[in-house]
mmCIF file of C-alpha atoms and ligand atoms in Angstrom:
data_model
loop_
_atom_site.group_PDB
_atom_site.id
_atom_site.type_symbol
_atom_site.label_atom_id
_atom_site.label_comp_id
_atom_site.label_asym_id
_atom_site.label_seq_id
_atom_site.Cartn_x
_atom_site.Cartn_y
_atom_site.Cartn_z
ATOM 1 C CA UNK A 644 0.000 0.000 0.000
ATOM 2 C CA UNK A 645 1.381 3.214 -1.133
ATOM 3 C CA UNK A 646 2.933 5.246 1.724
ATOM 4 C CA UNK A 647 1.414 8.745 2.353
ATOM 5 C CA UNK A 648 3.542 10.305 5.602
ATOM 6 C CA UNK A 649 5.164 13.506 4.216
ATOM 7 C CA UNK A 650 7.248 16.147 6.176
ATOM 8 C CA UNK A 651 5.694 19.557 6.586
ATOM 9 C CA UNK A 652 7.663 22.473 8.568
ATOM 10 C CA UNK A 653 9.688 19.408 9.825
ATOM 11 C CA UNK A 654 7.018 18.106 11.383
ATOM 12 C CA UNK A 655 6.179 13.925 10.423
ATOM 13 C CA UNK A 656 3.094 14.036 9.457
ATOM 14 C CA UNK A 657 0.659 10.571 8.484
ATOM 15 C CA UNK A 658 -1.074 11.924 5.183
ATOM 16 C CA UNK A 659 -1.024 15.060 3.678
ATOM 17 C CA UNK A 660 -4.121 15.465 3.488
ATOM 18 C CA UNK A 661 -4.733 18.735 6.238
ATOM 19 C CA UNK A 662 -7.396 20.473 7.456
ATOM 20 C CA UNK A 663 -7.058 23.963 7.283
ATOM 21 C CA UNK A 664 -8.599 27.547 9.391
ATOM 22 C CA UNK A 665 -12.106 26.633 9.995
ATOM 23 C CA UNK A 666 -14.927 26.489 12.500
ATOM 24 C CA UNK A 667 -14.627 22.221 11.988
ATOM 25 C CA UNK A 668 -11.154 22.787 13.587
ATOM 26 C CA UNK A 669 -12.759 25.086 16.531
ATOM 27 C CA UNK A 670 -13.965 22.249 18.971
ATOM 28 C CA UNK A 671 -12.873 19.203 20.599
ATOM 29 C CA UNK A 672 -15.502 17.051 18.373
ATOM 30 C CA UNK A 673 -14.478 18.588 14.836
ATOM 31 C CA UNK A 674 -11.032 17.935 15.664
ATOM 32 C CA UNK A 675 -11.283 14.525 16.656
ATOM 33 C CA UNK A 676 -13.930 13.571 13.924
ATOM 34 C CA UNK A 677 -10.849 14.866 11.365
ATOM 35 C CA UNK A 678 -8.589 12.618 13.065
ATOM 36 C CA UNK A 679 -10.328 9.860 12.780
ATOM 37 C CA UNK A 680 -11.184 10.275 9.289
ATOM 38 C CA UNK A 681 -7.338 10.811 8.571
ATOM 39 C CA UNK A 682 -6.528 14.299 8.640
ATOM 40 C CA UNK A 683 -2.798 14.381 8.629
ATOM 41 C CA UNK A 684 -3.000 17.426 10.607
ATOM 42 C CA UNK A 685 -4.993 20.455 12.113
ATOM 43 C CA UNK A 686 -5.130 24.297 12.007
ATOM 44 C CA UNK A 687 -7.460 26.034 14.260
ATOM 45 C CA UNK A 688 -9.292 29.186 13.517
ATOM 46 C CA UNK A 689 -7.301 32.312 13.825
ATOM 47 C CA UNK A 690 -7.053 34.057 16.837
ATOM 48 C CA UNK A 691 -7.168 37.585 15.654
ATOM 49 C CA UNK A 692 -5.279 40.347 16.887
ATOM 50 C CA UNK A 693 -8.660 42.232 17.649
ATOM 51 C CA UNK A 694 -9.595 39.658 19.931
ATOM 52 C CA UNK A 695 -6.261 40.462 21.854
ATOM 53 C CA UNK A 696 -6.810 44.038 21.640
ATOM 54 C CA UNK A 697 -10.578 43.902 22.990
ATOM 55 C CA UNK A 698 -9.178 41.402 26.339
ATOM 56 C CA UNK A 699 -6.420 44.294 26.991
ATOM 57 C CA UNK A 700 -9.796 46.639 26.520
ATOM 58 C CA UNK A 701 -12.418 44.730 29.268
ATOM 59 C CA UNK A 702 -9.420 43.852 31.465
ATOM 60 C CA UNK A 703 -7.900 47.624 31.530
ATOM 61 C CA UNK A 704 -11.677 48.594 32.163
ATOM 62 C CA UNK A 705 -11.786 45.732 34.964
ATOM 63 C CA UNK A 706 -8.553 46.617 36.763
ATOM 64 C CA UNK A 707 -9.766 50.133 36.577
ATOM 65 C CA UNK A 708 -12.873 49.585 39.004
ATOM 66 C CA UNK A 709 -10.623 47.978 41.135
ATOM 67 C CA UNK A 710 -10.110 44.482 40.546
ATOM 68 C CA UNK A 711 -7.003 42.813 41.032
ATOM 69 C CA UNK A 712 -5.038 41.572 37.769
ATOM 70 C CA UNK A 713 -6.390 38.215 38.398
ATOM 71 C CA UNK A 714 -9.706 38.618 38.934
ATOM 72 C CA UNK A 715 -10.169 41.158 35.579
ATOM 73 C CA UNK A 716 -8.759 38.136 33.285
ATOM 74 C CA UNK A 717 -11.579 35.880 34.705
ATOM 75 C CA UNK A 718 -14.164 37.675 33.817
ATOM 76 C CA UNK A 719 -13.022 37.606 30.439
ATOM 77 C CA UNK A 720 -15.828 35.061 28.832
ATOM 78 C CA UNK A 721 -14.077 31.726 28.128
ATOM 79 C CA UNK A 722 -15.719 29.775 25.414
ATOM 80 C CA UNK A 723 -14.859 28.322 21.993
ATOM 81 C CA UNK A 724 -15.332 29.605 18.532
ATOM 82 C CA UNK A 725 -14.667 33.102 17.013
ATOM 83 C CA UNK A 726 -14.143 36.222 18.664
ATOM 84 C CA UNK A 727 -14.321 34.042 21.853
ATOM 85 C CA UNK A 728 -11.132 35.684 22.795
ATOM 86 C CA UNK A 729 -7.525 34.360 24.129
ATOM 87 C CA UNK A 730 -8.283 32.273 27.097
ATOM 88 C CA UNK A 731 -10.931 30.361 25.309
ATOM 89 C CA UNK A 732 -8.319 30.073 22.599
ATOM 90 C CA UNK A 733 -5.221 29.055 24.628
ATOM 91 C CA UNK A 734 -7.500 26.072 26.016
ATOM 92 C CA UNK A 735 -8.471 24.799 22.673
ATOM 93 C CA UNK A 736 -4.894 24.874 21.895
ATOM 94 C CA UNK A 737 -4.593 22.599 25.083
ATOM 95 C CA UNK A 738 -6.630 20.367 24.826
ATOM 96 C CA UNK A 739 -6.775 19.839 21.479
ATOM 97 C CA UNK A 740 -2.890 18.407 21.848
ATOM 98 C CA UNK A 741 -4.075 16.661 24.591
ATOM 99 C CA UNK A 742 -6.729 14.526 22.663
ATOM 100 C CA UNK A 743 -5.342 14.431 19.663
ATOM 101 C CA UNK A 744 -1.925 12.500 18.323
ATOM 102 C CA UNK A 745 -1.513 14.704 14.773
ATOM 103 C CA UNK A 746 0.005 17.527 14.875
ATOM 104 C CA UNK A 747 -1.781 20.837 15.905
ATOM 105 C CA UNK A 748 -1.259 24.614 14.048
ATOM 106 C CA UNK A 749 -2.550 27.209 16.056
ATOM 107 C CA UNK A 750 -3.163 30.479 13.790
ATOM 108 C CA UNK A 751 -2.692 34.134 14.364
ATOM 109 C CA UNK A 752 -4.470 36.728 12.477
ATOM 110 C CA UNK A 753 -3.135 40.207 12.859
ATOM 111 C CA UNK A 754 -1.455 43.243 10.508
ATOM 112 C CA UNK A 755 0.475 44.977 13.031
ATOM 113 C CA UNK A 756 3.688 44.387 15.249
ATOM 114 C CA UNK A 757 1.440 44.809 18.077
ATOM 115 C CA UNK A 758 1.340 43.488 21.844
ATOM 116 C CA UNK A 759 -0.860 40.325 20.026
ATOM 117 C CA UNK A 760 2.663 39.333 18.734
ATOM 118 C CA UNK A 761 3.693 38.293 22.421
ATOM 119 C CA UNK A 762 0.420 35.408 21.907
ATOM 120 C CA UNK A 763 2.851 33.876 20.033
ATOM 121 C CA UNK A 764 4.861 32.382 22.634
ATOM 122 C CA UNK A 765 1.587 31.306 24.803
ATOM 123 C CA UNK A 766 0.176 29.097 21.975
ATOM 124 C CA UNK A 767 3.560 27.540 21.804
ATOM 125 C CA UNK A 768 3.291 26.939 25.795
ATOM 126 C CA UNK A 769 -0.159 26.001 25.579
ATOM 127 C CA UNK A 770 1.702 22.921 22.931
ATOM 128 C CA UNK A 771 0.942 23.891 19.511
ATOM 129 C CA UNK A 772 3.215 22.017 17.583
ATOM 130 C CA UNK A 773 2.977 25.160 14.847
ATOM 131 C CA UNK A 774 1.848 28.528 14.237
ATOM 132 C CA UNK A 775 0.199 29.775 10.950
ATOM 133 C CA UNK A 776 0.744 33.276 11.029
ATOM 134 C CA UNK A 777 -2.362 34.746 8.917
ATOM 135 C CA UNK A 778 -1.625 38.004 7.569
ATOM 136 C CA UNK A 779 -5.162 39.503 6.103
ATOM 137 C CA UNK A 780 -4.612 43.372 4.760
ATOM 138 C CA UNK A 781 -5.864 45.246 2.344
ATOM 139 C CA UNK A 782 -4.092 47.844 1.762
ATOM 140 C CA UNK A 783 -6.322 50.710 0.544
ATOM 141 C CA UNK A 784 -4.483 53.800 1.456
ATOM 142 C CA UNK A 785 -2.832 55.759 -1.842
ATOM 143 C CA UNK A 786 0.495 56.989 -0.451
ATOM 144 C CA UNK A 787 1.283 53.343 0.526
ATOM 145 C CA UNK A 788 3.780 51.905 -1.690
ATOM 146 C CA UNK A 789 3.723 48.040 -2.698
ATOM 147 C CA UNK A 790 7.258 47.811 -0.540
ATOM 148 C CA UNK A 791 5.946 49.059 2.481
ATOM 149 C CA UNK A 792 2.954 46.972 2.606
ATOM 150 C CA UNK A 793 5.729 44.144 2.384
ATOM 151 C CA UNK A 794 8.231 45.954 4.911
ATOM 152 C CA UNK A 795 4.927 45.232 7.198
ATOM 153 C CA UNK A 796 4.653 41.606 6.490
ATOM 154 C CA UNK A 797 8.108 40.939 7.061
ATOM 155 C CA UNK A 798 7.969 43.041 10.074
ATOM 156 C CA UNK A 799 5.645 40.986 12.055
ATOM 157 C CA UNK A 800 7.312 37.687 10.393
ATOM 158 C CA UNK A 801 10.399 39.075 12.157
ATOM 159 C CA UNK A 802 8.912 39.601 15.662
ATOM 160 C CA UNK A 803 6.913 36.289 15.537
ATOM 161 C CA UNK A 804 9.974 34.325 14.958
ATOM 162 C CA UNK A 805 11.799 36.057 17.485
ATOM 163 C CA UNK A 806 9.067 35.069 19.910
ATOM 164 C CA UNK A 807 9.070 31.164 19.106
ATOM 165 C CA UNK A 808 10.824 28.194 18.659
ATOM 166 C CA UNK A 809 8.075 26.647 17.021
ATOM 167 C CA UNK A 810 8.008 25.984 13.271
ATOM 168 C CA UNK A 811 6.202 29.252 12.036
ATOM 169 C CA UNK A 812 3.986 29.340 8.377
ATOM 170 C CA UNK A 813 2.798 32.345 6.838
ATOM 171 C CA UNK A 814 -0.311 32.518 4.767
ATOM 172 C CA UNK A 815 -0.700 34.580 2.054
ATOM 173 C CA UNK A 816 -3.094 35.859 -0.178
ATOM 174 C CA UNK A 817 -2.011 35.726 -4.129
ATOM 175 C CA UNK A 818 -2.416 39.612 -4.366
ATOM 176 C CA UNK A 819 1.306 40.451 -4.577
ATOM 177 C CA UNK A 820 3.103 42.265 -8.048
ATOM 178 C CA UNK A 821 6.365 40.360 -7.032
ATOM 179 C CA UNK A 822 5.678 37.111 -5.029
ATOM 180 C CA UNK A 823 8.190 35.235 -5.770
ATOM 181 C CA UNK A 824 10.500 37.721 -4.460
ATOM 182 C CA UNK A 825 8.458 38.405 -1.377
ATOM 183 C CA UNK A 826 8.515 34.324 -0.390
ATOM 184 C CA UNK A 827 12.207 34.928 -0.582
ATOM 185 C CA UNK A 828 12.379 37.320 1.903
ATOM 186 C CA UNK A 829 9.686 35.709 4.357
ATOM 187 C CA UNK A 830 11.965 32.851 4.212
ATOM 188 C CA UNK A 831 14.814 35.140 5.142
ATOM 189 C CA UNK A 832 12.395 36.900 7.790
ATOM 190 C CA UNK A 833 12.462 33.257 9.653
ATOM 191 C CA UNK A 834 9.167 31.580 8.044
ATOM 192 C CA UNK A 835 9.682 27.767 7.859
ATOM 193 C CA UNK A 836 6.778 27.389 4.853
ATOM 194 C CA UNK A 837 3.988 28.942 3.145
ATOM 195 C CA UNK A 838 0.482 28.370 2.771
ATOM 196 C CA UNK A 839 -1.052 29.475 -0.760
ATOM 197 C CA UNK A 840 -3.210 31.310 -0.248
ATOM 198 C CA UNK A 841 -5.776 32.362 1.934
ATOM 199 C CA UNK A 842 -9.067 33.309 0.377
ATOM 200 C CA UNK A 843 -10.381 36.782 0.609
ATOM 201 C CA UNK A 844 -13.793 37.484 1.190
ATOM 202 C CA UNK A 845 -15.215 40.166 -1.418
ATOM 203 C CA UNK A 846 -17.810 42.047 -0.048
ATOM 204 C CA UNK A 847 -21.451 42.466 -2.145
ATOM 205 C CA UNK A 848 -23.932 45.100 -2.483
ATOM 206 C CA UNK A 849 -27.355 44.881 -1.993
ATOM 207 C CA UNK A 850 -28.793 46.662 -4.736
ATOM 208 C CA UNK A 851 -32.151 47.632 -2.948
ATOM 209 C CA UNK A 852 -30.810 48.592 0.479
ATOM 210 C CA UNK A 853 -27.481 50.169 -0.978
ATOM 211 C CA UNK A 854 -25.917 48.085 1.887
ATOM 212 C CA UNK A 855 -22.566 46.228 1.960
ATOM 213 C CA UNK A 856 -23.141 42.986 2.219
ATOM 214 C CA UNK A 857 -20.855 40.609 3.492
ATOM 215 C CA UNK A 858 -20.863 37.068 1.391
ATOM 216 C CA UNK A 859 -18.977 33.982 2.250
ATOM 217 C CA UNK A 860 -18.890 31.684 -0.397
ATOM 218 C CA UNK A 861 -17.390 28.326 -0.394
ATOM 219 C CA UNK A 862 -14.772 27.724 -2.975
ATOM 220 C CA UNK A 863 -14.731 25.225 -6.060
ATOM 221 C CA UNK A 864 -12.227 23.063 -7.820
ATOM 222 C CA UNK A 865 -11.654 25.856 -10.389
ATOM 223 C CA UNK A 866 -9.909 27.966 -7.860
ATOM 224 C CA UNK A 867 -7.226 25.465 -7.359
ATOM 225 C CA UNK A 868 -5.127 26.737 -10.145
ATOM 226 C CA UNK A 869 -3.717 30.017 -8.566
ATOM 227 C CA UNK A 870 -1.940 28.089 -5.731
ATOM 228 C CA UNK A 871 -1.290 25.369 -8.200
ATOM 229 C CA UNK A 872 0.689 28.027 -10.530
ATOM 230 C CA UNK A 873 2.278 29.380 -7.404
ATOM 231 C CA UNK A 874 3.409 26.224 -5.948
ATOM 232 C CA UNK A 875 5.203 24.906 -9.295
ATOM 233 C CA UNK A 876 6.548 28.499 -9.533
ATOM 234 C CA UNK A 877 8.164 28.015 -5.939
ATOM 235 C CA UNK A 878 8.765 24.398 -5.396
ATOM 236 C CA UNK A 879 12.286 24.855 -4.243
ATOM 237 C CA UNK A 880 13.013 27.378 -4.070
ATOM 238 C CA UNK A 881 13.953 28.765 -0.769
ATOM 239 C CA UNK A 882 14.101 25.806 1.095
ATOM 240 C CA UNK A 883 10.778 26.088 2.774
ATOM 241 C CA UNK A 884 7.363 23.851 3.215
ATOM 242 C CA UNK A 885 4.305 24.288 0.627
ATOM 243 C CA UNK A 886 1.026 24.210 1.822
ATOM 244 C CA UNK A 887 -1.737 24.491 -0.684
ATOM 245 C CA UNK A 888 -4.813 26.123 -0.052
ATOM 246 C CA UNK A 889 -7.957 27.094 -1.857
ATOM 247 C CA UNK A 890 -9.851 25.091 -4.466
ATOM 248 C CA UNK A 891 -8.396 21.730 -3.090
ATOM 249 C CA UNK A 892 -11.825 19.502 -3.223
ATOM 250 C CA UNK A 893 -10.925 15.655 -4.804
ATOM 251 C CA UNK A 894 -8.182 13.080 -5.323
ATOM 252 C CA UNK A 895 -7.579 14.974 -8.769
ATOM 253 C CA UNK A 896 -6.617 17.897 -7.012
ATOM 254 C CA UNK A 897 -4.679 17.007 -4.312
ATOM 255 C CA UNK A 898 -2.691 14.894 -6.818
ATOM 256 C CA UNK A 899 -2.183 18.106 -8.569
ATOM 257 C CA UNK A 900 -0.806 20.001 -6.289
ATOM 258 C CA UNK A 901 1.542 17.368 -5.135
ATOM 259 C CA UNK A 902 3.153 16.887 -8.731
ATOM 260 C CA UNK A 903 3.179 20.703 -8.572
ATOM 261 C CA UNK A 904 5.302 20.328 -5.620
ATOM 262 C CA UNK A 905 3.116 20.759 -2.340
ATOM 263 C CA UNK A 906 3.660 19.182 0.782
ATOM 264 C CA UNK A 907 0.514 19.039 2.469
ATOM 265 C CA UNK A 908 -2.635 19.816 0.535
ATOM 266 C CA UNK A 909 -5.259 21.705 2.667
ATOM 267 C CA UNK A 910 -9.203 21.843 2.964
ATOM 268 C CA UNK A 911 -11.957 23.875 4.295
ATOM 269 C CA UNK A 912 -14.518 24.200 1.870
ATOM 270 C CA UNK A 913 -14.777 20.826 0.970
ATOM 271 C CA UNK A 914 -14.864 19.717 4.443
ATOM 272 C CA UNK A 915 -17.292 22.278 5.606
ATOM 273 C CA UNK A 916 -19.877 20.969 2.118
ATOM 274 C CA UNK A 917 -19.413 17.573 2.762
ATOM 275 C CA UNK A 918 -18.180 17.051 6.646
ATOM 276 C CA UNK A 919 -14.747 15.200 7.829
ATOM 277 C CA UNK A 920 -15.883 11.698 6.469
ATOM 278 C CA UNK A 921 -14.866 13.399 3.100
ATOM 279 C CA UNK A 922 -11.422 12.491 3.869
ATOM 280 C CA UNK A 923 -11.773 8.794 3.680
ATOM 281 C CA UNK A 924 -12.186 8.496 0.031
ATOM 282 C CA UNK A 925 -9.730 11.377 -0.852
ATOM 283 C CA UNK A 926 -7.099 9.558 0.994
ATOM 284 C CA UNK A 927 -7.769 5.687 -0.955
ATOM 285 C CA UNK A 928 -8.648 7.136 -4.095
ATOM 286 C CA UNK A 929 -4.874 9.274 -3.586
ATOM 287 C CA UNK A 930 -3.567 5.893 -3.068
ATOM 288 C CA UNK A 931 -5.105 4.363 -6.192
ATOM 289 C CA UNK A 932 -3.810 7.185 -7.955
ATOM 290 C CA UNK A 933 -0.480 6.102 -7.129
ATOM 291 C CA UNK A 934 -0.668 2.408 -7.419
ATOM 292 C CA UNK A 935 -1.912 3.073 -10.540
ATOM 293 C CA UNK A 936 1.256 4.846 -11.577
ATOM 294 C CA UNK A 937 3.618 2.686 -9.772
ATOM 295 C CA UNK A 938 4.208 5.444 -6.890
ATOM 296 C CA UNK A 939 5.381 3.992 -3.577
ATOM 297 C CA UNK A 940 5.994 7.213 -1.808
ATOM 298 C CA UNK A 941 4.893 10.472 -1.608
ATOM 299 C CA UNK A 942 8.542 12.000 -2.570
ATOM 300 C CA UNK A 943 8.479 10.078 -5.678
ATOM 301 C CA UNK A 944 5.917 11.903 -6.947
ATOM 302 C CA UNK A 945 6.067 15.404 -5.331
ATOM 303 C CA UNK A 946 7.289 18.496 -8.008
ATOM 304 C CA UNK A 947 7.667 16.074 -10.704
ATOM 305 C CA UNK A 948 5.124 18.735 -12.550
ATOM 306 C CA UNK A 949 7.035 21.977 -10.636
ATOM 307 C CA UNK A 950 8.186 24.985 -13.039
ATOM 308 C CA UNK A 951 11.691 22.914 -12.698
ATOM 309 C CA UNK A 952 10.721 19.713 -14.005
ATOM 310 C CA UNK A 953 8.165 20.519 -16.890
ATOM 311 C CA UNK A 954 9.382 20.546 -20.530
ATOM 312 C CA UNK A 955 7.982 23.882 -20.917
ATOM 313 C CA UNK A 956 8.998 26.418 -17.492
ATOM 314 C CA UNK A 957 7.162 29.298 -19.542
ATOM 315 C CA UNK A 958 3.885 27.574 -19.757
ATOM 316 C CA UNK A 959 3.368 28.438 -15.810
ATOM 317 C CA UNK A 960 4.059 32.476 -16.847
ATOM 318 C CA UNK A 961 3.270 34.572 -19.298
ATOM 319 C CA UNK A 962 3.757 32.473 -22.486
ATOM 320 C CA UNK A 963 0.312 30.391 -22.813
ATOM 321 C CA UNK A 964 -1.805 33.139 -22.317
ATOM 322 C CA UNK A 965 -2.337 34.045 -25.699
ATOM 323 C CA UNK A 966 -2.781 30.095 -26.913
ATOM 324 C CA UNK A 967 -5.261 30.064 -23.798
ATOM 325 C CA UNK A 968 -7.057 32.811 -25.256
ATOM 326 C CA UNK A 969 -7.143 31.682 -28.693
ATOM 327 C CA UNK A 970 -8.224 28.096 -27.908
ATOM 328 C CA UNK A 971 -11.953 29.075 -26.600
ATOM 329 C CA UNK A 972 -14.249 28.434 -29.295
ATOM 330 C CA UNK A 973 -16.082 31.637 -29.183
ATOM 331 C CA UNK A 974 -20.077 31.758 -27.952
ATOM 332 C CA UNK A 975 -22.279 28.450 -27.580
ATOM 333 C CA UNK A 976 -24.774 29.870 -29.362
ATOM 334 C CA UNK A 977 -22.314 30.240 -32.595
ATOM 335 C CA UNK A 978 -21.188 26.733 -32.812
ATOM 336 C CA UNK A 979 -22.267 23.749 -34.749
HETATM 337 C C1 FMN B 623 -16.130 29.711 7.398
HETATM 338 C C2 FMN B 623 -14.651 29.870 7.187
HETATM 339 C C3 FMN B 623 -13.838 30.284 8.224
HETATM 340 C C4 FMN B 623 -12.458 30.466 8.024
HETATM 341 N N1 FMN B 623 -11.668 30.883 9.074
HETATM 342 C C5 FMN B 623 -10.330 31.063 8.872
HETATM 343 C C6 FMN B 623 -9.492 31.497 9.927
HETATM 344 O O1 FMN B 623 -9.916 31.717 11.070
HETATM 345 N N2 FMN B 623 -8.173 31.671 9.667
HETATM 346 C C7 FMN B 623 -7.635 31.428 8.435
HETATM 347 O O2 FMN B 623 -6.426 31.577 8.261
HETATM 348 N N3 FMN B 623 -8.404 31.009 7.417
HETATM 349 C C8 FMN B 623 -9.739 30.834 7.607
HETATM 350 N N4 FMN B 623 -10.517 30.409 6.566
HETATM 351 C C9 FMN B 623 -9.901 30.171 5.257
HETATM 352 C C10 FMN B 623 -9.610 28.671 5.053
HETATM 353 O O3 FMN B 623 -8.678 28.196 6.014
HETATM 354 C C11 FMN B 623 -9.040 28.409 3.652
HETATM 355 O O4 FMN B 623 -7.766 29.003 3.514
HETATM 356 C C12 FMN B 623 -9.953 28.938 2.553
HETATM 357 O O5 FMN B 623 -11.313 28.608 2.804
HETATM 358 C C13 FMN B 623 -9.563 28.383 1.183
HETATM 359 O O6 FMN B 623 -9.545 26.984 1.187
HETATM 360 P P1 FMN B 623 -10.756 26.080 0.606
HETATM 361 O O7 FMN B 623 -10.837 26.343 -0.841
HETATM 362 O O8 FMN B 623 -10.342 24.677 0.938
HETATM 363 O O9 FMN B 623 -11.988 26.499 1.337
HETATM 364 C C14 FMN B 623 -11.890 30.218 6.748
HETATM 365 C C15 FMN B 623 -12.730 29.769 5.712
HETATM 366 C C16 FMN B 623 -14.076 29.600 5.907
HETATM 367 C C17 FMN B 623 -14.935 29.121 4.764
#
C-alpha cells in the first residue's frame, strides 16, 4: 500500500491530506472527527489580533474599578469559537494536543507588530506544535507603496519568529506584483513554509438597500489553479514547506498540487460541504492514484510537474496566455 507520511515544517506528518482555518477545527468534536477520518493534521481558527486588543480593553476597564489583575482576566468570557477571545483560545490549543496525536497549528491573524505578537509564545506553551501566522490586509491607502505593505509583512514575520521556537507558516493571499521575491524574503524573515493562499472574502452590495453585504462563499475546484501556478513556480526554491490552499476539493486535485510540488494539501470548503468523512475516500482514491502509476511514496511523486521539471517552465508564466485565449471556441450559441 502506497505510503502517504510527508514532512511539513519538519514536522512527520501521516497523510497530507490537512485540514485547514475553519470552524470544523474550533472544537474538541471537529477535531477529533478529522482525526479519525485521517486528517494528517490540524489548524485552528485564527485568533485575531482584535480579539487580543478587545481582552487588553475589558481587562484595563476591569482593573480600573478595582479588581485585582487576576480577577479582571476571569471575567473575560471563556468559550470556543470566534471572537471568543484568548483564554478560550489558549484552552483549545490545550486540549486539542491533549486529545489528539496529529500535529496541531494554532493560527494568528493580525497586521500589526502589536502586543498580540507576544500570543505567540503562549500558543507555543499552551503545545501547539505550529503557528500559521495569517496576515489579512488590504491595503487601501494611496500613499502606501507596494514595498511598504511588504516591509509590514516581514515586520511581524520578524517579531513572531523572534518570539518562538516553534516551526512558524505564513499565509498569504495571491495579491502580490512580485511574489516570488516576497517568499524569498519571508523565508529570510524566519518563516519555515507557506500556505497558498488564503481566500479573501469580497464584499457584495445589496442593490435595494445600498448596503454592503458581506458574502462567504465556499470555494470550487476551479480555484485550485492560482496556488497550483504558485506552488510549481516556488517548489524549491527557498528551502521552505508548501502548503496548498484554496480550491483543493478531490483526489484529482490534491494529486495536482503534489506533482506541482506541495507538501501538504489543505481543505476547508470541501470539508465544511461535505463534513470530515470526506477524507476517507480522498485519501484511498490518492492511493489508487499512485498504485496506478507505480508510486510507492509520496517523494516520488512530489514536483515532478514543478516549473523545474516541466518541458515547458514558460507555460506556468506569461507564455500560454495568448494560446489560452485563442483556444476558446467563441459563444455556444455560434457553434455547430
Ligand atoms: C467559514 C470559514 C472560516 C475560516 N476561518 C479562517 C481562519 O480563522 N483563519 C484562516 O487563516 N483562514 C480561515 N478560513 C480560510 C480557510 O482556512 C481556507 O484558507 C480557505 O477557505 C480556502 O480553502 P478552501 O478552498 O479549501 O476552502 C476560513 C474559511 C471559511 C470558509
Amino acid at each position: 500500500m502506497a505510503d502517504l507520511r510527508t514532512r511539513y515544517l519538519g514536522l512527520e506528518l501521516r497523510s497530507p491530506l490537512v485540514a485547514s482555518s475553519s470552524p470544523l477545527t474550533g472544537n474538541l468534536d471537529g477535531l477529533a472527527r478529522l482525526e479519525a477520518a485521517g486528517a494528517g493534521a490540524v489548524v485552528l481558527p485564527s485568533l485575531f489580533e482584535e480579539d487580543l486588543a478587545e481582552e487588553t480593553r475589558q481587562v484595563d476597564a476591569l482593573l480600573a474599578t478595582g479588581a485585582t489583575g487576576a480577577e479582571a482576566r476571569a471575567g473575560h468570557p471563556d468559550h470556543a469559537g470566534y471572537g471568543a477571545g484568548p483564554a478560550a483560545y489558549l484552552s483549545l490549543v490545550a486540549q486539542a494536543k491533549a486529545a489528539l496525536s496529529i500535529p496541531v497549528v494554532a493560527s494568528l491573524n493580525g497586521v500589526s507588530r502589536g502586543g498580540w505578537v507576544r500570543y505567540a509564545s503562549r500558543l507555543e506553551q499552551a503545545g501547539a506544535d505550529a503557528l500559521e501566522l495569517n496576515i489579512y490586509y488590504v491595503s487601501s491607502r494611496p500613499g502606501l507603496s507596494a514595498s511598504e505593505v511588504e516591509w509590514h509583512y516581514l515586520d511581524v514575520v520578524r517579531a513572531v519568529r523572534q518570539a518562538i521556537g516553534i516551526p512558524l507558516a505564513v499565509k498569504l493571499s495571491p495579491y502580490f506584483s512580485s511574489l516570488a521575491n516576497l517568499a524569498g524574503q519571508l523565508a529570510e524573515a524566519g518563516a519555515d513554509g507557506l500556505v497558498l493562499f488564503n481566500r479573501f472574502y469580497q464584499p457584495d452590495l445589496d442593490i435595494e438597500t445600498l448596503e454592503v453585504a458581506p458574502r462567504l462563499e465556499l470555494s470550487s475546484s476551479t480555484e485550485l489553479r492560482l496556488p497550483l501556478r504558485w506552488i510549481a513556480i516556488l517548489h524549491r526554491r527557498f528551502g521552505i514547506s508548501l502548503a496548498a490552499s484554496t480550491g483543493v476539493h478531490t483526489a484529482a486535485d490534491v494529486v495536482k498540487v503534489l506533482l506541482a510540488g506541495a507538501d501538504v494539501a489543505m481543505m476547508t470548503s470541501a470539508l465544511l460541504r461535505n463534513g470530515p468523512d470526506h477524507l476517507r475516500p480522498l485519501e484511498t482514491q490518492l492511493r489508487d492514484w499512485m498504485d496506478r502509476h507505480h508510486y510507492e511514496r509520496l517523494d516520488q511523486l512530489r514536483g515532478r510537474a514543478s516549473q523545474r521539471s516541466v518541458p515547458d517552465p514558460a507555460a506556468f508564466e506569461r507564455a500560454n496566455y495568448i494560446k489560452t485565449l485563442a483556444s476558446h471556441s467563441g459563444p455556444a450559441a455560434d457553434r455547430p
